[in-house]
Amino acid sequence: MLVIGEKVNVMSKKVGAAMKERDAGPVRDMAIRQVEGGADVLDVNLGPATKNGPETMEWVVGVVQEAVPDTRLCLDTMNPEAMEAGLKVCKLQPIINSTSAERARLETFLPLAKTYETEIIGLCMTEKGVSRDASERIESASVIMMALMEYDIPLDRLYLDPLLLPVSVAQQQAMEAAEAVAMFKHLNDPPLKSVVGLSNIYNGCPEHVKSPLAAALLALLIPAGLDAAIMDPNDDLQMGVARSAPGQLATNDVIEKSMTVLRNETLYCDSYLD
Ligand code: THG
């Protein structure tokens, strides 16, 4: 499974400030730390900041590329100008994060994917919002798939993202996402690839359950066929599961208990591990 490191992003305290101040040190350190932790690809996330988007993206890509020249980048921004500024300076094949099934977003990002011969993430989301169950996710996935064909982009460059929702507000959604990941495999031959932003599952949860929930979700999604995850490559519990041999997932009591929550067999509450 492809591990995409999530930590070069504006939301994170140290790196976020450094990105704004053009202070290369902390950005470089975070890039190296994630690759040493086992990241295959690094997400470069500008967040909602649109001011100086293109300049910021070009600068961060330059800093990260110099620090870890053998690591591919996943450019994470809604701003098309910032995306293109980053794509222009990437030396290895980048991943565009992301389009969705929304027509305007497809028409913006698919031409970039075509021109720069990138891979691209497609979020299961339409003009009506985030998909709510497995079958709505398949509908969104089909729209994205058809659009790639329309633009003559090979389907093996697509990663579908079922879009995870926090377990604290939508507990039944984890299994809907797992079902969608399994169904993406049947939409095309060869099967379509999938990716998730793992941390979405624990948004709003207390610190001590974050890592167990993320590790548990991986333990459910990998058997469903998950191909990639945007995650923390320096978290031992999560990386233990991500790097398990096929059919031999490295779980423990805490992960198993968290899996019962994600399977909706135990009701989530902040103290479910106590
Ligand atoms: N799918 C796709 N892309 C995504 C997401 C997704 N990109 C953004 C996000 N979800 C995943 N990336 C991040 C990036 C940074 C952090 C979390 C997820 C992050 N978290 C802080 C930390 O760990 O220090 C905490 C932030 C907080 O205080 O809440 O930095 O689903 N395709």
mmCIF file of C-alpha atoms and ligand atoms in Angstrom:
data_model
loop_
_atom_site.group_PDB
_atom_site.id
_atom_site.type_symbol
_atom_site.label_atom_id
_atom_site.label_comp_id
_atom_site.label_asym_id
_atom_site.label_seq_id
_atom_site.Cartn_x
_atom_site.Cartn_y
_atom_site.Cartn_z
ATOM 1 C CA MET A 1 0.000 0.000 0.000
ATOM 2 C CA LEU A 2 1.175 3.488 -0.913
ATOM 3 C CA VAL A 3 1.760 5.664 2.172
ATOM 4 C CA ILE A 4 1.239 9.376 1.445
ATOM 5 C CA GLY A 5 2.663 11.517 4.277
ATOM 6 C CA GLU A 6 0.195 14.209 5.411
ATOM 7 C CA LYS A 7 2.418 16.483 7.472
ATOM 8 C CA VAL A 8 3.607 19.124 5.000
ATOM 9 C CA ASN A 9 0.493 21.230 5.357
ATOM 10 C CA VAL A 10 -0.607 24.710 6.335
ATOM 11 C CA MET A 11 -2.865 23.409 9.134
ATOM 12 C CA SER A 12 0.021 21.948 11.099
ATOM 13 C CA LYS A 13 1.394 24.494 13.584
ATOM 14 C CA LYS A 14 5.145 24.401 13.000
ATOM 15 C CA VAL A 15 5.228 23.647 9.287
ATOM 16 C CA GLY A 16 2.266 25.936 8.551
ATOM 17 C CA ALA A 17 4.000 28.963 10.046
ATOM 18 C CA ALA A 18 7.247 28.077 8.263
ATOM 19 C CA MET A 19 5.415 27.840 4.932
ATOM 20 C CA LYS A 20 3.968 31.312 5.409
ATOM 21 C CA GLU A 21 7.301 32.810 6.440
ATOM 22 C CA ARG A 22 9.296 30.993 3.704
ATOM 23 C CA ASP A 23 11.419 29.382 6.402
ATOM 24 C CA ALA A 24 12.770 26.292 4.626
ATOM 25 C CA GLY A 25 14.246 24.486 7.666
ATOM 26 C CA PRO A 26 11.076 23.114 9.334
ATOM 27 C CA VAL A 27 9.566 22.160 5.943
ATOM 28 C CA ARG A 28 12.729 20.313 4.926
ATOM 29 C CA ASP A 29 12.934 18.557 8.334
ATOM 30 C CA MET A 30 9.315 17.424 8.151
ATOM 31 C CA ALA A 31 9.803 16.066 4.628
ATOM 32 C CA ILE A 32 12.890 14.071 5.620
ATOM 33 C CA ARG A 33 11.262 12.798 8.834
ATOM 34 C CA GLN A 34 8.253 11.444 6.936
ATOM 35 C CA VAL A 35 10.372 9.684 4.321
ATOM 36 C CA GLU A 36 12.513 8.174 7.090
ATOM 37 C CA GLY A 37 9.256 7.012 8.705
ATOM 38 C CA GLY A 38 8.370 5.148 5.513
ATOM 39 C CA ALA A 39 6.316 7.548 3.364
ATOM 40 C CA ASP A 40 6.327 6.670 -0.352
ATOM 41 C CA VAL A 41 4.795 9.992 -1.441
ATOM 42 C CA LEU A 42 4.414 13.355 0.356
ATOM 43 C CA ASP A 43 1.207 15.405 0.335
ATOM 44 C CA VAL A 44 1.870 19.146 -0.036
ATOM 45 C CA ASN A 45 -1.238 20.810 1.345
ATOM 46 C CA LEU A 46 -1.807 24.552 0.989
ATOM 47 C CA GLY A 47 -5.134 24.366 2.819
ATOM 48 C CA PRO A 48 -7.765 27.024 2.215
ATOM 49 C CA ALA A 49 -5.127 29.781 1.894
ATOM 50 C CA THR A 50 -5.443 31.208 -1.608
ATOM 51 C CA LYS A 51 -3.329 34.316 -1.089
ATOM 52 C CA ASN A 52 -0.034 33.879 -2.939
ATOM 53 C CA GLY A 53 -1.114 30.299 -3.728
ATOM 54 C CA PRO A 54 1.054 29.820 -6.827
ATOM 55 C CA GLU A 55 4.171 31.347 -5.216
ATOM 56 C CA THR A 56 3.684 29.329 -2.041
ATOM 57 C CA MET A 57 3.189 26.045 -3.913
ATOM 58 C CA GLU A 58 6.220 26.604 -6.136
ATOM 59 C CA TRP A 59 8.371 27.418 -3.095
ATOM 60 C CA VAL A 60 7.220 24.439 -0.971
ATOM 61 C CA VAL A 61 7.612 21.978 -3.852
ATOM 62 C CA GLY A 62 11.139 23.291 -4.412
ATOM 63 C CA VAL A 63 12.097 22.908 -0.755
ATOM 64 C CA VAL A 64 10.609 19.409 -0.388
ATOM 65 C CA GLN A 65 12.086 18.192 -3.680
ATOM 66 C CA GLU A 66 15.545 19.326 -2.691
ATOM 67 C CA ALA A 67 15.227 17.578 0.688
ATOM 68 C CA VAL A 68 13.850 14.263 -0.674
ATOM 69 C CA PRO A 69 14.600 14.143 -4.423
ATOM 70 C CA ASP A 70 13.509 10.498 -4.871
ATOM 71 C CA THR A 71 10.028 11.003 -3.366
ATOM 72 C CA ARG A 72 6.945 11.789 -5.451
ATOM 73 C CA LEU A 73 4.606 14.594 -4.392
ATOM 74 C CA CYS A 74 0.826 14.804 -4.060
ATOM 75 C CA LEU A 75 -0.255 18.414 -4.567
ATOM 76 C CA ASP A 76 -3.245 19.223 -2.360
ATOM 77 C CA THR A 77 -5.054 22.449 -3.262
ATOM 78 C CA MET A 78 -8.365 23.595 -4.727
ATOM 79 C CA ASN A 79 -6.615 26.573 -6.334
ATOM 80 C CA PRO A 80 -5.952 25.707 -10.029
ATOM 81 C CA GLU A 81 -3.231 28.363 -10.420
ATOM 82 C CA ALA A 82 -1.397 27.045 -7.359
ATOM 83 C CA MET A 83 -1.799 23.485 -8.663
ATOM 84 C CA GLU A 84 -0.308 24.348 -12.055
ATOM 85 C CA ALA A 85 2.565 26.320 -10.487
ATOM 86 C CA GLY A 86 3.435 23.188 -8.485
ATOM 87 C CA LEU A 87 3.019 20.770 -11.402
ATOM 88 C CA LYS A 88 5.389 22.871 -13.508
ATOM 89 C CA VAL A 89 8.277 22.377 -11.087
ATOM 90 C CA CYS A 90 7.724 18.711 -10.067
ATOM 91 C CA LYS A 91 10.579 16.508 -11.290
ATOM 92 C CA LEU A 92 8.874 13.143 -10.623
ATOM 93 C CA GLN A 93 5.304 12.262 -11.671
ATOM 94 C CA PRO A 94 2.995 14.122 -9.252
ATOM 95 C CA ILE A 95 -0.476 13.255 -7.983
ATOM 96 C CA ILE A 96 -3.200 15.923 -8.257
ATOM 97 C CA ASN A 97 -5.245 16.096 -5.027
ATOM 98 C CA SER A 98 -7.940 16.487 -6.163
ATOM 99 C CA THR A 99 -10.916 16.591 -8.473
ATOM 100 C CA SER A 100 -14.434 15.489 -7.527
ATOM 101 C CA ALA A 101 -17.466 14.503 -9.596
ATOM 102 C CA GLU A 102 -18.433 18.181 -9.873
ATOM 103 C CA ARG A 103 -18.375 19.280 -13.504
ATOM 104 C CA ALA A 104 -16.538 22.550 -12.853
ATOM 105 C CA ARG A 105 -13.803 20.796 -10.910
ATOM 106 C CA LEU A 106 -13.410 18.054 -13.533
ATOM 107 C CA GLU A 107 -13.118 20.694 -16.274
ATOM 108 C CA THR A 108 -10.476 22.515 -14.248
ATOM 109 C CA PHE A 109 -8.270 19.652 -13.076
ATOM 110 C CA LEU A 110 -8.523 16.972 -15.786
ATOM 111 C CA PRO A 111 -6.837 19.183 -18.422
ATOM 112 C CA LEU A 112 -3.965 19.665 -15.938
ATOM 113 C CA ALA A 113 -3.759 15.896 -15.340
ATOM 114 C CA LYS A 114 -3.656 15.379 -19.110
ATOM 115 C CA THR A 115 -1.062 18.075 -19.873
ATOM 116 C CA TYR A 116 1.317 17.145 -17.048
ATOM 117 C CA GLU A 117 0.674 13.354 -17.308
ATOM 118 C CA THR A 118 -0.060 13.109 -13.587
ATOM 119 C CA GLU A 119 -1.998 10.694 -11.447
ATOM 120 C CA ILE A 120 -5.149 12.212 -9.920
ATOM 121 C CA ILE A 121 -7.365 11.673 -6.881
ATOM 122 C CA GLY A 122 -11.142 11.791 -7.441
ATOM 123 C CA LEU A 123 -13.273 12.589 -4.386
ATOM 124 C CA CYS A 124 -16.725 10.972 -4.136
ATOM 125 C CA MET A 125 -18.559 14.239 -3.993
ATOM 126 C CA THR A 126 -21.005 15.931 -6.374
ATOM 127 C CA GLU A 127 -22.676 19.336 -6.686
ATOM 128 C CA LYS A 128 -25.084 18.016 -4.022
ATOM 129 C CA GLY A 129 -22.316 17.355 -1.490
ATOM 130 C CA VAL A 130 -20.394 14.431 -0.019
ATOM 131 C CA SER A 131 -21.690 10.976 -0.967
ATOM 132 C CA ARG A 132 -23.681 9.459 1.901
ATOM 133 C CA ASP A 133 -23.512 5.712 1.315
ATOM 134 C CA ALA A 134 -21.686 3.138 -0.792
ATOM 135 C CA SER A 135 -24.067 3.396 -3.759
ATOM 136 C CA GLU A 136 -23.842 7.213 -3.933
ATOM 137 C CA ARG A 137 -20.058 6.821 -3.832
ATOM 138 C CA ILE A 138 -20.226 4.436 -6.790
ATOM 139 C CA GLU A 139 -22.332 6.986 -8.693
ATOM 140 C CA SER A 140 -19.730 9.692 -8.054
ATOM 141 C CA ALA A 141 -16.920 7.295 -8.978
ATOM 142 C CA SER A 142 -18.662 6.477 -12.292
ATOM 143 C CA VAL A 143 -18.993 10.165 -13.171
ATOM 144 C CA ILE A 144 -15.280 10.703 -12.508
ATOM 145 C CA MET A 145 -14.330 7.578 -14.458
ATOM 146 C CA MET A 146 -16.384 8.645 -17.496
ATOM 147 C CA ALA A 147 -14.822 12.109 -17.393
ATOM 148 C CA LEU A 148 -11.306 10.632 -17.490
ATOM 149 C CA MET A 149 -12.297 8.611 -20.542
ATOM 150 C CA GLU A 150 -13.715 11.761 -22.124
ATOM 151 C CA TYR A 151 -10.345 13.500 -21.619
ATOM 152 C CA ASP A 152 -8.476 10.393 -22.788
ATOM 153 C CA ILE A 153 -6.625 9.933 -19.492
ATOM 154 C CA PRO A 154 -5.714 6.296 -18.672
ATOM 155 C CA LEU A 155 -7.853 4.978 -15.785
ATOM 156 C CA ASP A 156 -4.831 3.518 -14.017
ATOM 157 C CA ARG A 157 -3.868 7.101 -13.173
ATOM 158 C CA LEU A 158 -6.977 7.508 -11.003
ATOM 159 C CA TYR A 159 -7.280 7.026 -7.238
ATOM 160 C CA LEU A 160 -10.877 7.164 -6.019
ATOM 161 C CA ASP A 161 -11.415 8.616 -2.526
ATOM 162 C CA PRO A 162 -14.687 7.532 -0.847
ATOM 163 C CA LEU A 163 -14.269 10.530 1.528
ATOM 164 C CA LEU A 164 -14.270 9.430 5.141
ATOM 165 C CA LEU A 165 -16.446 11.216 7.676
ATOM 166 C CA PRO A 166 -15.602 11.488 11.402
ATOM 167 C CA VAL A 167 -16.671 8.464 13.449
ATOM 168 C CA SER A 168 -17.931 10.806 16.180
ATOM 169 C CA VAL A 169 -20.622 12.259 13.896
ATOM 170 C CA ALA A 170 -21.282 9.511 11.315
ATOM 171 C CA GLN A 171 -20.342 6.176 12.853
ATOM 172 C CA GLN A 172 -21.906 3.983 10.159
ATOM 173 C CA GLN A 173 -19.904 5.737 7.406
ATOM 174 C CA ALA A 174 -16.661 3.792 7.935
ATOM 175 C CA MET A 175 -18.217 0.554 6.692
ATOM 176 C CA GLU A 176 -19.933 2.384 3.809
ATOM 177 C CA ALA A 177 -16.483 3.644 2.783
ATOM 178 C CA ALA A 178 -15.025 0.123 3.076
ATOM 179 C CA GLU A 179 -17.838 -1.235 0.914
ATOM 180 C CA ALA A 180 -17.187 1.499 -1.661
ATOM 181 C CA VAL A 181 -13.455 0.649 -1.761
ATOM 182 C CA ALA A 182 -14.347 -2.986 -2.468
ATOM 183 C CA MET A 183 -16.884 -1.980 -5.156
ATOM 184 C CA PHE A 184 -14.418 0.372 -6.952
ATOM 185 C CA LYS A 185 -12.528 -2.794 -7.887
ATOM 186 C CA HIS A 186 -15.506 -3.975 -9.927
ATOM 187 C CA LEU A 187 -16.098 -0.736 -11.852
ATOM 188 C CA ASN A 188 -13.347 -1.464 -14.345
ATOM 189 C CA ASP A 189 -10.927 -4.129 -15.520
ATOM 190 C CA PRO A 190 -8.122 -3.623 -14.494
ATOM 191 C CA PRO A 191 -9.613 -2.544 -11.137
ATOM 192 C CA LEU A 192 -9.700 1.140 -10.161
ATOM 193 C CA LYS A 193 -7.404 2.235 -7.329
ATOM 194 C CA SER A 194 -8.520 3.850 -4.075
ATOM 195 C CA VAL A 195 -7.128 6.262 -1.487
ATOM 196 C CA VAL A 196 -8.397 7.733 1.808
ATOM 197 C CA GLY A 197 -7.420 10.664 4.008
ATOM 198 C CA LEU A 198 -7.159 8.542 7.130
ATOM 199 C CA SER A 199 -7.214 11.347 9.697
ATOM 200 C CA ASN A 200 -10.761 12.362 8.701
ATOM 201 C CA ILE A 201 -12.014 9.408 10.748
ATOM 202 C CA TYR A 202 -10.812 10.873 14.060
ATOM 203 C CA ASN A 203 -11.542 14.587 13.538
ATOM 204 C CA GLY A 204 -13.057 15.900 16.768
ATOM 205 C CA CYS A 205 -11.954 12.865 18.806
ATOM 206 C CA PRO A 206 -9.691 13.075 21.877
ATOM 207 C CA GLU A 207 -5.951 12.562 21.359
ATOM 208 C CA HIS A 208 -5.661 9.063 22.868
ATOM 209 C CA VAL A 209 -8.115 7.431 20.415
ATOM 210 C CA LYS A 210 -6.793 9.024 17.195
ATOM 211 C CA SER A 211 -4.015 6.592 16.386
ATOM 212 C CA PRO A 212 -6.013 3.447 17.371
ATOM 213 C CA LEU A 213 -8.978 4.566 15.215
ATOM 214 C CA ALA A 214 -6.751 5.264 12.210
ATOM 215 C CA ALA A 215 -4.939 1.921 12.604
ATOM 216 C CA ALA A 216 -8.276 0.104 12.976
ATOM 217 C CA LEU A 217 -9.665 1.728 9.860
ATOM 218 C CA LEU A 218 -6.618 0.660 7.871
ATOM 219 C CA ALA A 219 -7.114 -2.883 9.173
ATOM 220 C CA LEU A 220 -10.661 -2.786 7.716
ATOM 221 C CA LEU A 221 -9.798 -1.025 4.450
ATOM 222 C CA ILE A 222 -6.694 -3.007 3.449
ATOM 223 C CA PRO A 223 -8.603 -6.316 3.157
ATOM 224 C CA ALA A 224 -11.261 -4.400 1.147
ATOM 225 C CA GLY A 225 -8.478 -3.544 -1.334
ATOM 226 C CA LEU A 226 -7.274 -0.064 -0.331
ATOM 227 C CA ASP A 227 -4.328 1.050 -2.485
ATOM 228 C CA ALA A 228 -3.130 4.227 -0.747
ATOM 229 C CA ALA A 229 -3.649 6.355 2.381
ATOM 230 C CA ILE A 230 -2.845 9.954 3.254
ATOM 231 C CA MET A 231 -1.631 9.461 6.827
ATOM 232 C CA ASP A 232 1.032 10.043 9.479
ATOM 233 C CA PRO A 233 4.045 7.911 8.472
ATOM 234 C CA ASN A 234 5.644 8.500 11.880
ATOM 235 C CA ASP A 235 2.831 6.797 13.827
ATOM 236 C CA ASP A 236 3.989 3.281 14.746
ATOM 237 C CA LEU A 237 0.530 1.796 15.288
ATOM 238 C CA GLN A 238 -0.726 2.940 11.872
ATOM 239 C CA MET A 239 2.487 2.055 10.046
ATOM 240 C CA GLY A 240 2.496 -1.380 11.663
ATOM 241 C CA VAL A 241 -0.841 -2.116 10.007
ATOM 242 C CA ALA A 242 0.095 -0.397 6.727
ATOM 243 C CA ARG A 243 3.261 -2.487 6.390
ATOM 244 C CA SER A 244 1.762 -5.824 7.498
ATOM 245 C CA ALA A 245 2.281 -8.860 5.296
ATOM 246 C CA PRO A 246 -0.863 -9.736 3.282
ATOM 247 C CA GLY A 247 -3.331 -11.703 5.429
ATOM 248 C CA GLN A 248 -1.302 -11.029 8.600
ATOM 249 C CA LEU A 249 -2.472 -7.631 9.832
ATOM 250 C CA ALA A 250 -0.472 -6.393 12.832
ATOM 251 C CA THR A 251 -3.288 -5.550 15.257
ATOM 252 C CA ASN A 252 -3.521 -5.534 19.064
ATOM 253 C CA ASP A 253 -6.284 -5.236 21.701
ATOM 254 C CA VAL A 254 -6.628 -1.479 21.287
ATOM 255 C CA ILE A 255 -6.918 -1.771 17.490
ATOM 256 C CA GLU A 256 -9.365 -4.705 17.749
ATOM 257 C CA LYS A 257 -11.601 -2.727 20.141
ATOM 258 C CA SER A 258 -11.497 0.246 17.779
ATOM 259 C CA MET A 259 -12.495 -2.040 14.899
ATOM 260 C CA THR A 260 -15.686 -3.003 16.770
ATOM 261 C CA VAL A 261 -16.555 0.716 16.914
ATOM 262 C CA LEU A 262 -15.889 1.219 13.191
ATOM 263 C CA ARG A 263 -17.931 -1.902 12.389
ATOM 264 C CA ASN A 264 -20.745 -0.236 14.352
ATOM 265 C CA GLU A 265 -20.843 -3.129 16.843
ATOM 266 C CA THR A 266 -19.997 -0.818 19.769
ATOM 267 C CA LEU A 267 -21.396 2.711 20.080
ATOM 268 C CA TYR A 268 -18.685 5.377 19.765
ATOM 269 C CA CYS A 269 -18.008 7.583 22.772
ATOM 270 C CA ASP A 270 -14.798 9.454 23.640
ATOM 271 C CA SER A 271 -14.035 6.942 26.419
ATOM 272 C CA TYR A 272 -14.665 3.715 24.457
ATOM 273 C CA LEU A 273 -11.104 2.515 25.175
ATOM 274 C CA ASP A 274 -11.267 3.008 28.951
HETATM 275 N N1 THG B 1 -8.775 13.093 1.070
HETATM 276 C C1 THG B 1 -7.899 13.662 0.226
HETATM 277 N N2 THG B 1 -7.084 14.659 0.613
HETATM 278 C C2 THG B 1 -7.136 15.142 1.868
HETATM 279 C C3 THG B 1 -8.019 14.585 2.802
HETATM 280 C C4 THG B 1 -8.870 13.533 2.362
HETATM 281 N N3 THG B 1 -6.320 16.159 2.241
HETATM 282 C C5 THG B 1 -6.512 16.807 3.504
HETATM 283 C C6 THG B 1 -6.916 15.830 4.570
HETATM 284 N N4 THG B 1 -8.027 15.043 4.094
HETATM 285 C C7 THG B 1 -5.774 14.899 4.935
HETATM 286 N N5 THG B 1 -4.619 15.630 5.276
HETATM 287 C C8 THG B 1 -4.331 16.124 6.551
HETATM 288 C C9 THG B 1 -3.338 17.047 6.650
HETATM 289 C C10 THG B 1 -2.951 17.522 7.847
HETATM 290 C C11 THG B 1 -3.540 17.111 8.999
HETATM 291 C C12 THG B 1 -4.544 16.187 8.908
HETATM 292 C C13 THG B 1 -4.953 15.690 7.671
HETATM 293 C C14 THG B 1 -3.040 17.697 10.251
HETATM 294 N N6 THG B 1 -3.567 17.454 11.387
HETATM 295 C C15 THG B 1 -2.990 18.118 12.557
HETATM 296 C C16 THG B 1 -1.863 17.307 13.099
HETATM 297 O O1 THG B 1 -1.835 16.108 12.898
HETATM 298 O O2 THG B 1 -0.985 17.889 13.732
HETATM 299 C C17 THG B 1 -4.041 18.389 13.575
HETATM 300 C C18 THG B 1 -4.950 19.453 13.093
HETATM 301 C C19 THG B 1 -5.949 19.789 14.135
HETATM 302 O O3 THG B 1 -5.532 20.458 15.086
HETATM 303 O O4 THG B 1 -7.100 19.382 13.997
HETATM 304 O O5 THG B 1 -2.073 18.423 10.235
HETATM 305 O O6 THG B 1 -9.695 12.969 3.114
HETATM 306 N N7 THG B 1 -7.852 13.195 -1.027
#
